[in-house]
Structures are given as C-alpha cells and as structure tokens.
Amino acid sequence: DRPDVAAIGWASWRAYAVKRGYGFFPADAAGLAGAVVEEPYGELTASLAYYLASRSGHWLKLWLLRRLLDVADCYEFVVVVDDDVVATDAAYDLAAALAELPPGYVAAGADPLLDGFNTGVLAARRAGSADVALILEAAWLEPFRGGGDACWLGACAHWDQAALASVHGRLAGAGGAVVVLPYRALQSFWNARARVRIDRRFGTSR
C-alpha cells in the first residue's frame, strides 16, 4: 500500500543483487493473490487470498520463506525483505555473513528497539532447512498456542515479529531459533537519510 516506498526499496535491492551477483525477485502480495508465479519457479502457486483475508500482510514473509526453502533449489540461501527496508551498503557481503549461519536457524536483521531482531529481513540456509521449516511453521501457529495471542494475526503491533520472538524465547534453552545479523550493517528502514545513502552508493535517482 506504499508503492513509492516499495519502489525505492526494490531499486536498492535490485542494484545490490546485481552488484553482488545474487538473484532478486520482487513480490507484490496483492498481485500474487491466487496467481501462479511464472518466474523464477513455475510450481510456486501463491494462493494468498485466504491468508490476506485472515492475517495482516506481515505474515506472508514466513509463508514465502517456508515455501522458497522447498522450491529454490538453485540457491544456497533465501532472503525475504520487507518493502520498507532498503539496502544501504553495496560492499556488505551478505553471502559471507549468511555462511556463518548455523543450519537450522533463521537469520533476522538486528533491532535493539524490538525483540533484538526485526523480521523485516529474514533469511535461512537451505541446508538443514527441515529444522528451519519447523521454526517457521511453529511461528505461523504461535498465535493459537496457549501462550500466544490471536491479535497478532492483524490487530497487534509486530504481528509475525511477536510470534517468531515467542518461538525464539521458548527455544532459548536449546540455543533459540534466530541468529541476529549485525545492526544496520547492510540495511535500514526507509527514511530520508537512508535514501541519500542509496543515491550515493548505488546511483539511483531521487
């Protein structure tokens, strides 16, 4: 619902992906509802109308990351990014950072103001993805658990963020579920300062 912000974010990630040699595929949740995604995965059918009616759009990144772990077999890592997040450092080697990610963990961007991490940037290694799948599925179902909160589906702040943080906390004794990427080493939420940094580093237009 913020096409101007999404356009800036997507432009920054497209430029970053080209520079680093990564794949980049913008996905508009509204456009995906009930459609077949022809590129890059013909078998990835996004039947999202039900989810968009019953959950806020924030939740779709958990669903999408879970599906991509199954079908993105030509990639070592899968990263899902919110449309209000911009890449701000073209020199940051995301693949090298994710290479340190232990199999079976989800990586998220750091955010000291929330739960220590922010699901605006969410990544996983495909090796060991069965454990990651269980984490994502647990977070998807967390609002209905005894200690969860159904208002996370759409009425509460932080939505999927709160659910994943809850799962992470319950797994603390076993090492947790989330590995936190360095704070703003790669990205920032959209703001005027970040916009200037994009223009200077990637050469995008204002």
mmCIF file of N, CA, C and O in Angstrom, residues 56 58-59 149-162:
data_model
loop_
_atom_site.group_PDB
_atom_site.id
_atom_site.type_symbol
_atom_site.label_atom_id
_atom_site.label_comp_id
_atom_site.label_asym_id
_atom_site.label_seq_id
_atom_site.Cartn_x
_atom_site.Cartn_y
_atom_site.Cartn_z
ATOM 1 N N SER A 56 -2.694 -10.165 8.711
ATOM 2 C CA SER A 56 -2.092 -8.997 8.086
ATOM 3 C C SER A 56 -1.021 -9.458 7.103
ATOM 4 O O SER A 56 -0.481 -10.562 7.206
ATOM 5 N N HIS A 58 1.952 -8.782 6.903
ATOM 6 C CA HIS A 58 3.270 -9.015 7.504
ATOM 7 C C HIS A 58 3.598 -10.502 7.597
ATOM 8 O O HIS A 58 4.757 -10.903 7.547
ATOM 9 N N TRP A 59 2.555 -11.323 7.744
ATOM 10 C CA TRP A 59 2.755 -12.754 7.941
ATOM 11 C C TRP A 59 3.250 -13.471 6.693
ATOM 12 O O TRP A 59 3.795 -14.567 6.779
ATOM 13 N N ASP A 149 -1.093 -15.156 21.207
ATOM 14 C CA ASP A 149 -2.111 -14.115 21.227
ATOM 15 C C ASP A 149 -2.695 -13.992 19.825
ATOM 16 O O ASP A 149 -1.988 -13.647 18.874
ATOM 17 N N ALA A 150 -3.976 -14.278 19.682
ATOM 18 C CA ALA A 150 -4.613 -14.266 18.366
ATOM 19 C C ALA A 150 -4.612 -12.882 17.736
ATOM 20 O O ALA A 150 -4.733 -12.753 16.519
ATOM 21 N N CYS A 151 -4.455 -11.831 18.550
ATOM 22 C CA CYS A 151 -4.455 -10.488 17.959
ATOM 23 C C CYS A 151 -3.206 -10.250 17.122
ATOM 24 O O CYS A 151 -3.162 -9.315 16.330
ATOM 25 N N TRP A 152 -2.198 -11.112 17.264
ATOM 26 C CA TRP A 152 -1.021 -10.999 16.404
ATOM 27 C C TRP A 152 -1.377 -11.187 14.937
ATOM 28 O O TRP A 152 -0.618 -10.782 14.049
ATOM 29 N N LEU A 153 -2.517 -11.806 14.653
ATOM 30 C CA LEU A 153 -2.895 -12.055 13.266
ATOM 31 C C LEU A 153 -3.140 -10.761 12.492
ATOM 32 O O LEU A 153 -3.065 -10.750 11.269
ATOM 33 N N GLY A 154 -3.460 -9.687 13.191
ATOM 34 C CA GLY A 154 -3.697 -8.462 12.457
ATOM 35 C C GLY A 154 -3.941 -7.234 13.297
ATOM 36 O O GLY A 154 -3.756 -6.120 12.831
ATOM 37 N N ALA A 155 -4.352 -7.415 14.562
ATOM 38 C CA ALA A 155 -4.744 -6.270 15.364
ATOM 39 C C ALA A 155 -3.626 -5.731 16.245
ATOM 40 O O ALA A 155 -3.739 -4.631 16.773
ATOM 41 N N CYS A 156 -2.579 -6.497 16.435
ATOM 42 C CA CYS A 156 -1.492 -6.085 17.334
ATOM 43 C C CYS A 156 -0.268 -5.639 16.550
ATOM 44 O O CYS A 156 -0.034 -6.106 15.440
ATOM 45 N N ALA A 157 0.517 -4.792 17.183
ATOM 46 C CA ALA A 157 1.790 -4.405 16.585
ATOM 47 C C ALA A 157 2.744 -5.589 16.584
ATOM 48 O O ALA A 157 2.692 -6.451 17.447
ATOM 49 N N HIS A 158 3.575 -5.622 15.582
ATOM 50 C CA HIS A 158 4.691 -6.563 15.440
ATOM 51 C C HIS A 158 4.261 -7.937 14.924
ATOM 52 O O HIS A 158 5.111 -8.725 14.578
ATOM 53 N N TRP A 159 2.996 -8.286 14.882
ATOM 54 C CA TRP A 159 2.448 -9.404 14.138
ATOM 55 C C TRP A 159 3.350 -10.641 14.118
ATOM 56 O O TRP A 159 3.577 -11.281 15.138
ATOM 57 N N ASP A 160 3.871 -11.009 12.931
ATOM 58 C CA ASP A 160 4.760 -12.166 12.798
ATOM 59 C C ASP A 160 6.012 -12.015 13.649
ATOM 60 O O ASP A 160 6.580 -12.994 14.128
ATOM 61 N N GLN A 161 6.446 -10.774 13.840
ATOM 62 C CA GLN A 161 7.610 -10.489 14.693
ATOM 63 C C GLN A 161 7.390 -11.031 16.108
ATOM 64 O O GLN A 161 8.245 -11.706 16.670
ATOM 65 N N ALA A 162 6.216 -10.747 16.669
ATOM 66 C CA ALA A 162 5.910 -11.204 18.023
ATOM 67 C C ALA A 162 5.863 -12.729 18.084
ATOM 68 O O ALA A 162 6.320 -13.337 19.058
#
